[in-house]
Coordinates of N, CA and C and ligand atoms in Angstrom, one line a residue:
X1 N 131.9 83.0 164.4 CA 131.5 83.7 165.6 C 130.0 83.7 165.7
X2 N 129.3 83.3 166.5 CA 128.0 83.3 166.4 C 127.3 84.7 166.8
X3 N 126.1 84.6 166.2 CA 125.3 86.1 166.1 C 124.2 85.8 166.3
X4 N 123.6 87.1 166.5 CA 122.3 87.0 167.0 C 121.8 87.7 165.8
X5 N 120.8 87.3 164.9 CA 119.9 88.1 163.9 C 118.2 88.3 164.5
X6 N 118.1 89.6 163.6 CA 117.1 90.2 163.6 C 116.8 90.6 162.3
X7 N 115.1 90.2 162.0 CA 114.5 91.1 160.5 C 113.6 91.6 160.8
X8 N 113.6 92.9 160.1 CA 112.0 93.8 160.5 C 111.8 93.8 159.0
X9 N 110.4 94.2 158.8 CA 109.7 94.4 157.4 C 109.8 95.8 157.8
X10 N 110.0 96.7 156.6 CA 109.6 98.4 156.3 C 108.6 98.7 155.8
X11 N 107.3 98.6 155.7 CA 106.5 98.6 155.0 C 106.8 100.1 154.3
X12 N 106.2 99.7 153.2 CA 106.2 101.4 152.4 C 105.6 102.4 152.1
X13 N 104.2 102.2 152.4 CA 102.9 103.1 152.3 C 102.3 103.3 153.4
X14 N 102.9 103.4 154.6 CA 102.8 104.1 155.9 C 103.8 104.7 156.6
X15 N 103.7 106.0 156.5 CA 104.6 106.9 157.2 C 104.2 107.0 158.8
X16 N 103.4 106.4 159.3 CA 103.2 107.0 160.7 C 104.0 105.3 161.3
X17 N 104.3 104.6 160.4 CA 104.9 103.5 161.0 C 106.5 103.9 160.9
X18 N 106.9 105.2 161.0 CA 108.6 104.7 160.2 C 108.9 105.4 161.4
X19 N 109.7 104.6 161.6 CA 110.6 104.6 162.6 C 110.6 103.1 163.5
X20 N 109.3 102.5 163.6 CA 109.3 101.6 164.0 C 109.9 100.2 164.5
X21 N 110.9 100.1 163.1 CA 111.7 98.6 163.2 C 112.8 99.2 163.9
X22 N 113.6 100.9 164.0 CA 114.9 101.0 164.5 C 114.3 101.0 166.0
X23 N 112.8 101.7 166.6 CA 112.4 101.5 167.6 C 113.0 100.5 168.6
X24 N 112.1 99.0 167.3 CA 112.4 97.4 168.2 C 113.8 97.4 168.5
X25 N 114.6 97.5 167.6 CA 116.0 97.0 167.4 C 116.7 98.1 168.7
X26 N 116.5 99.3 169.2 CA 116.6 99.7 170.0 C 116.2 99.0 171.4
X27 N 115.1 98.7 172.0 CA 114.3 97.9 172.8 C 115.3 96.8 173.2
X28 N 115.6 96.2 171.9 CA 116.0 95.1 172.3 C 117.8 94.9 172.5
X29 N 118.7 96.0 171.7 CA 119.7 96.2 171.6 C 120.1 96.8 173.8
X30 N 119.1 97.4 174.2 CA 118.9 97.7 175.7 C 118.7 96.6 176.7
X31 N 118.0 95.3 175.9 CA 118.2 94.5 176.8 C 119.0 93.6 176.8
X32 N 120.0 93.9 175.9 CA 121.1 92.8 175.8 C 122.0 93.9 176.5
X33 N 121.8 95.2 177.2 CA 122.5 96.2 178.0 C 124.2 96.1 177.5
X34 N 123.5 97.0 175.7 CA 125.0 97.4 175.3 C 125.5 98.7 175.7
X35 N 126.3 99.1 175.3 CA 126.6 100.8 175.8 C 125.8 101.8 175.0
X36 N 125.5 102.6 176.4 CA 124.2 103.5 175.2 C 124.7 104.2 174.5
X37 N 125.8 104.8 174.1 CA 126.5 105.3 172.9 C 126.3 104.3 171.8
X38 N 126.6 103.5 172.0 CA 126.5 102.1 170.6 C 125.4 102.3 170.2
X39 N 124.0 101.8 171.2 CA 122.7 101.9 171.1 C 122.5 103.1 170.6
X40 N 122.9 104.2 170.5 CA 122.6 105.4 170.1 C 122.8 105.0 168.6
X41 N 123.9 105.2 168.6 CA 124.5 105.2 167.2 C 123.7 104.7 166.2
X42 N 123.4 103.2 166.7 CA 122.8 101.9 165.6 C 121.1 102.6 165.5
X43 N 120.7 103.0 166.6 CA 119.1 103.8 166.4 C 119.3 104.7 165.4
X44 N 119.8 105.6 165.5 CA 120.1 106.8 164.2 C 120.4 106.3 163.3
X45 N 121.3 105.4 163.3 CA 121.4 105.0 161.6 C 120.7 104.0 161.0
X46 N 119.8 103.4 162.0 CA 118.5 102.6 161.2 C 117.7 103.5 161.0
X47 N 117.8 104.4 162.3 CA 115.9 105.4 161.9 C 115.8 105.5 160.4
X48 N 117.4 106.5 159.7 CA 117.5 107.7 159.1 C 117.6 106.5 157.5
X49 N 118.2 105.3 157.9 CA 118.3 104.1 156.6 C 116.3 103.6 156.4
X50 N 115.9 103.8 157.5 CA 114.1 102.8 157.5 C 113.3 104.6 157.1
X51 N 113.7 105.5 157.1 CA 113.0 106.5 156.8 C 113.1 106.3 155.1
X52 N 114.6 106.8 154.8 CA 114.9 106.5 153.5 C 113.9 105.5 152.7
X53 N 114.0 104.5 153.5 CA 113.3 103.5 152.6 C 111.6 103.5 152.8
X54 N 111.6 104.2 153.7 CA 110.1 104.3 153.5 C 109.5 105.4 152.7
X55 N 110.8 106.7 152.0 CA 110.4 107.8 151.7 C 110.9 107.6 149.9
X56 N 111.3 107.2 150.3 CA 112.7 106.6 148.8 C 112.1 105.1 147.9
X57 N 111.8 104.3 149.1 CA 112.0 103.2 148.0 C 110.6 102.2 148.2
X58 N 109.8 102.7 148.9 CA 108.6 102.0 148.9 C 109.1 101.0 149.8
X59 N 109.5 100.8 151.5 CA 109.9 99.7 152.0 C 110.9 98.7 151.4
X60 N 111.2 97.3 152.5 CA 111.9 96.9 152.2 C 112.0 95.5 153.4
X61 N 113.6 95.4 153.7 CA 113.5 94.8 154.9 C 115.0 94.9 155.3
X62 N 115.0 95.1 156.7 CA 116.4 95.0 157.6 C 116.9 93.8 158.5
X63 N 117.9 93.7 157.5 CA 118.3 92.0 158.3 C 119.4 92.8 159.8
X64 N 119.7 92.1 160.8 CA 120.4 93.1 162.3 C 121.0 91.8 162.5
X65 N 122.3 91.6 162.0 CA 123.5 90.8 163.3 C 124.0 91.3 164.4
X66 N 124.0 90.7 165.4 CA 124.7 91.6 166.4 C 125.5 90.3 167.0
X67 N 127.4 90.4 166.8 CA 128.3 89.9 166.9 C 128.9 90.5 168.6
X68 N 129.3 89.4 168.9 CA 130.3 89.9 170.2 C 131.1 91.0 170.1
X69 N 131.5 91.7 168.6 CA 132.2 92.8 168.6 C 131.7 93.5 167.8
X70 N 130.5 93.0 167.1 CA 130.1 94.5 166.0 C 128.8 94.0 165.9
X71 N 127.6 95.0 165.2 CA 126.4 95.1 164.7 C 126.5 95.6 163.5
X72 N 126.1 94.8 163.0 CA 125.4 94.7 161.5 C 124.1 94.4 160.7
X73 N 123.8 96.3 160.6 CA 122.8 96.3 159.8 C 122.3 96.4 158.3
X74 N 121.8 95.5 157.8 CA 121.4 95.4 156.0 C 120.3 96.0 155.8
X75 N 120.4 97.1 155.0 CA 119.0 97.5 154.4 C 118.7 97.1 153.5
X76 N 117.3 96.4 152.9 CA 117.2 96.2 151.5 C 116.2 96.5 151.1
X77 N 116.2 97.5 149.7 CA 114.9 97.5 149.2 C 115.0 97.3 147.8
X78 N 113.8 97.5 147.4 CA 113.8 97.0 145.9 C 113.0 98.6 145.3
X79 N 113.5 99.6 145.4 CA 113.4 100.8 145.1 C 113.7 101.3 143.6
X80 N 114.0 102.6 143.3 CA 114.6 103.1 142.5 C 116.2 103.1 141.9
X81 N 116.4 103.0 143.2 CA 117.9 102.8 143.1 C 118.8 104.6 143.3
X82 N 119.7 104.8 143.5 CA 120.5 106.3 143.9 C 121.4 106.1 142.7
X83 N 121.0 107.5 141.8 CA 122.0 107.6 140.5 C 123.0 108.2 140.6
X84 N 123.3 108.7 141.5 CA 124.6 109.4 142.2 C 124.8 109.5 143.6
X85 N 125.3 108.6 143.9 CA 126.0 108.0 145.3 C 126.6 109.7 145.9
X86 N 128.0 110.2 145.1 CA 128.5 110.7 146.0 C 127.7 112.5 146.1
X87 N 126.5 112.4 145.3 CA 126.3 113.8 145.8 C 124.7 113.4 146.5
X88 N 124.0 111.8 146.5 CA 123.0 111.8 147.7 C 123.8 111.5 148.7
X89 N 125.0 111.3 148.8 CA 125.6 111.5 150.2 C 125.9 113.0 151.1
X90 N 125.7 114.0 149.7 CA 126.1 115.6 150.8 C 125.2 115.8 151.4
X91 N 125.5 116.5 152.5 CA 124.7 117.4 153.3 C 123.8 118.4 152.6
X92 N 122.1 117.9 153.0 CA 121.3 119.1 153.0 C 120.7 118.3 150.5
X93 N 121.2 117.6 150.2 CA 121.0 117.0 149.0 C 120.0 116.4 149.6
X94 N 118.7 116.6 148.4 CA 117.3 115.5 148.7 C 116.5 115.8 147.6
X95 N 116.0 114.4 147.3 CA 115.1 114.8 145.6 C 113.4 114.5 146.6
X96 N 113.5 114.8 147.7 CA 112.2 114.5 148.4 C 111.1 115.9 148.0
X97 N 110.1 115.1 147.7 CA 108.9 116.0 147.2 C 108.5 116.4 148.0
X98 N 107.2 117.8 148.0 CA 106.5 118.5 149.0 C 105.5 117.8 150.0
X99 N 104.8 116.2 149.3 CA 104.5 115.6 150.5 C 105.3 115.1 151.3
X100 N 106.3 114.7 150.9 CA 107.4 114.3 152.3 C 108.0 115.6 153.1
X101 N 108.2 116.6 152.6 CA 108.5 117.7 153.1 C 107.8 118.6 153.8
X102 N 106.3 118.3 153.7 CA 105.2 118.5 154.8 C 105.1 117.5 156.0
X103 N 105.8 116.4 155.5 CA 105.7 115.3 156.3 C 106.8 115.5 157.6
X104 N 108.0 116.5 157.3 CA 108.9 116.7 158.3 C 110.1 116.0 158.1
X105 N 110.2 115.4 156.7 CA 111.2 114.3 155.9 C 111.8 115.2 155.2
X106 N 112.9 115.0 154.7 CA 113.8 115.6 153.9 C 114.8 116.7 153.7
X107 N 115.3 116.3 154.9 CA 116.2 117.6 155.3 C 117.5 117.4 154.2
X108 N 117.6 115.8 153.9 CA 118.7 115.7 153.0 C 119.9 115.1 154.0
X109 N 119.5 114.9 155.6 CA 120.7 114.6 156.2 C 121.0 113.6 156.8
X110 N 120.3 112.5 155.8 CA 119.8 111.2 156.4 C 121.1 110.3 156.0
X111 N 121.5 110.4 155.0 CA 122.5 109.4 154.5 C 124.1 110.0 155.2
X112 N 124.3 111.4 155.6 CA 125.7 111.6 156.2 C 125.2 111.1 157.2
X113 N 124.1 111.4 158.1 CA 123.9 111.2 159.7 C 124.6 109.4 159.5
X114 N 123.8 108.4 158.5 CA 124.3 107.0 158.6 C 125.9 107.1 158.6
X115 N 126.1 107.7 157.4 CA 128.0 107.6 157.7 C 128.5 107.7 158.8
X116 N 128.1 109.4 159.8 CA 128.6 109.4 160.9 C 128.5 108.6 162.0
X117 N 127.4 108.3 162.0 CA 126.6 107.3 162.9 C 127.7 105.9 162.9
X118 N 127.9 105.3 161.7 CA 128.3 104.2 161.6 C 129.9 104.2 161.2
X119 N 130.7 103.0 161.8 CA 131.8 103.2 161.7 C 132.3 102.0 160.2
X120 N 131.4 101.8 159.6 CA 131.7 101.7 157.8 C 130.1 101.5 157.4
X121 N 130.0 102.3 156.3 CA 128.5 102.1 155.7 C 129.0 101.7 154.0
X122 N 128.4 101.3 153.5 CA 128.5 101.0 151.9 C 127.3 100.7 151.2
X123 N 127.4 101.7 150.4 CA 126.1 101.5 149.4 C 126.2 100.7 148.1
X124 N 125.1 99.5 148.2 CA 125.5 99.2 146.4 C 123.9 98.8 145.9
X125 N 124.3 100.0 145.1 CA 123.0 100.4 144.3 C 122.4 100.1 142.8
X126 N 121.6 100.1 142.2 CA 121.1 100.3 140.9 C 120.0 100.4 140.2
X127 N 120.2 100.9 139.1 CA 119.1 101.8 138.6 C 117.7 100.8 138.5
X128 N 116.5 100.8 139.1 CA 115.4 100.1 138.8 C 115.4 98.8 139.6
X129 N 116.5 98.7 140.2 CA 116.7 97.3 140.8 C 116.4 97.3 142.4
X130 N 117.6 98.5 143.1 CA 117.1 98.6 144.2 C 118.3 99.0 145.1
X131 N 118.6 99.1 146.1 CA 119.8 99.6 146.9 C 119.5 98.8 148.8
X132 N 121.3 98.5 148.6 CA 121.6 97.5 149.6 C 122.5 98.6 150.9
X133 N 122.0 99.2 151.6 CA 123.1 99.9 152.6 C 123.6 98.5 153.7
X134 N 124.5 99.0 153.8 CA 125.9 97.8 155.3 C 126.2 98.8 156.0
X135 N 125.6 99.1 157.2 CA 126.4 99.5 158.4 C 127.1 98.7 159.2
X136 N 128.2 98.9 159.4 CA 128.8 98.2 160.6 C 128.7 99.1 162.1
X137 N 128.4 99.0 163.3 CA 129.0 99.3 164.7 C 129.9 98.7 165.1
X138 N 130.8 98.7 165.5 CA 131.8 98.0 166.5 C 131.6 98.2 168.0
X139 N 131.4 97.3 168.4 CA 131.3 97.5 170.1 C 132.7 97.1 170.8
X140 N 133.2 98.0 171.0 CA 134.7 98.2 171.7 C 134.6 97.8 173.0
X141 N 134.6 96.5 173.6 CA 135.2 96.0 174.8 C 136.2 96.5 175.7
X142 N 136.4 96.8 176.7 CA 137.2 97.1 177.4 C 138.3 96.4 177.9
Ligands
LIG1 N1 116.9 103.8 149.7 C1 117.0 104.7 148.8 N2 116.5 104.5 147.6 C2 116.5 105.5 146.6 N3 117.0 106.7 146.8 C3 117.5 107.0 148.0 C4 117.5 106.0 149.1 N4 118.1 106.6 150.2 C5 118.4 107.8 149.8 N5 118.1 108.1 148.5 C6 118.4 109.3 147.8 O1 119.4 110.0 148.4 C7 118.9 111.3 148.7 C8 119.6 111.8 150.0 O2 119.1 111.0 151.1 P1 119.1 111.6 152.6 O3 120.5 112.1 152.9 O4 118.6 110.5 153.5 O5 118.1 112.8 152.5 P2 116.5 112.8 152.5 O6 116.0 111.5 152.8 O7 116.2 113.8 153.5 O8 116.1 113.2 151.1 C9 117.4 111.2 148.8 O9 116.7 112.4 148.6 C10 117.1 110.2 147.7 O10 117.2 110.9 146.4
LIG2 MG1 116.7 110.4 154.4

């Protein structure tokens, strides 16, 4: 099935840039005039995946397929890696320090918002190496 890809760079030692790659992918997800629920969805769950990694893992990069029926987003960075999957997945859980937390980062509700946001996400992580998130969207045709 042919796709349309997209990569952004995350850089990692600029916070006034993060948000910026879900921005584009927004932009341009509007001019391919998908449903703005979809659009919604896929912006929230890159913001809160490209914050992560700008707050978490020193940048990275986001590869974006977008299929006739689904969007697929890859985060990748070469971070620390998440030593416990299922409790940085709870609500309101965050090892974010006081400069990120001055910064207006770290509420902790970055990784459920991706779950909800996305209709399968999967983390595969490790220690020192780095962490790979998969969102999938489905765009439901009528
Ligand atoms: N890409 C990542 N690399 C390393 N750790 C991460 C990454 N994403 C999330 N984490 C860990 O999972 C925790 C929870 O993430 P999240 O729900 O987005 O909350 P927050 O970013 O506000 O701390 C983070 O505090 C961090 O410890
Ligand atoms: Mg977060």
């Amino acid at each position: 099935m042919p796709s349309i890809h997209y990569q952004y760079t995350v850089d990692g030692d600029d916070f006034t840039l993060a948000g910026e790659a879900s921005s584009a992918l927004k932009q341009t997800l509007k001019l391919m005039n998908l449903d703005a629920d979809i659009i919604r969805r896929c912006a929230i769950a890159m913001y809160e995946g490209e914050i992560n990694m700008v707050i978490h893992a020193n940048g990275g990069i986001i590869d974006v397929d977008i299929f006739p029926d689904k969007v697929v987003m890859v985060l990748t960075d070469h971070g620390p890696g998440i030593p416990d999957v299922p409790l940085a997945m709870q609500e309101g859980y965050s090892t974010a320090g006081e400069e990120v937390l001055n910064l207006g980062f770290g509420a902790g509700m970055g990784l459920p918002n991706m779950k909800r946001s996305s209709d399968e996400m999967h983390i595969d992580t490790s220690i020192g190496v780095g962490t790979t998130v998969t969102m999938t969207i489905y765009i439901r045709t009528i």
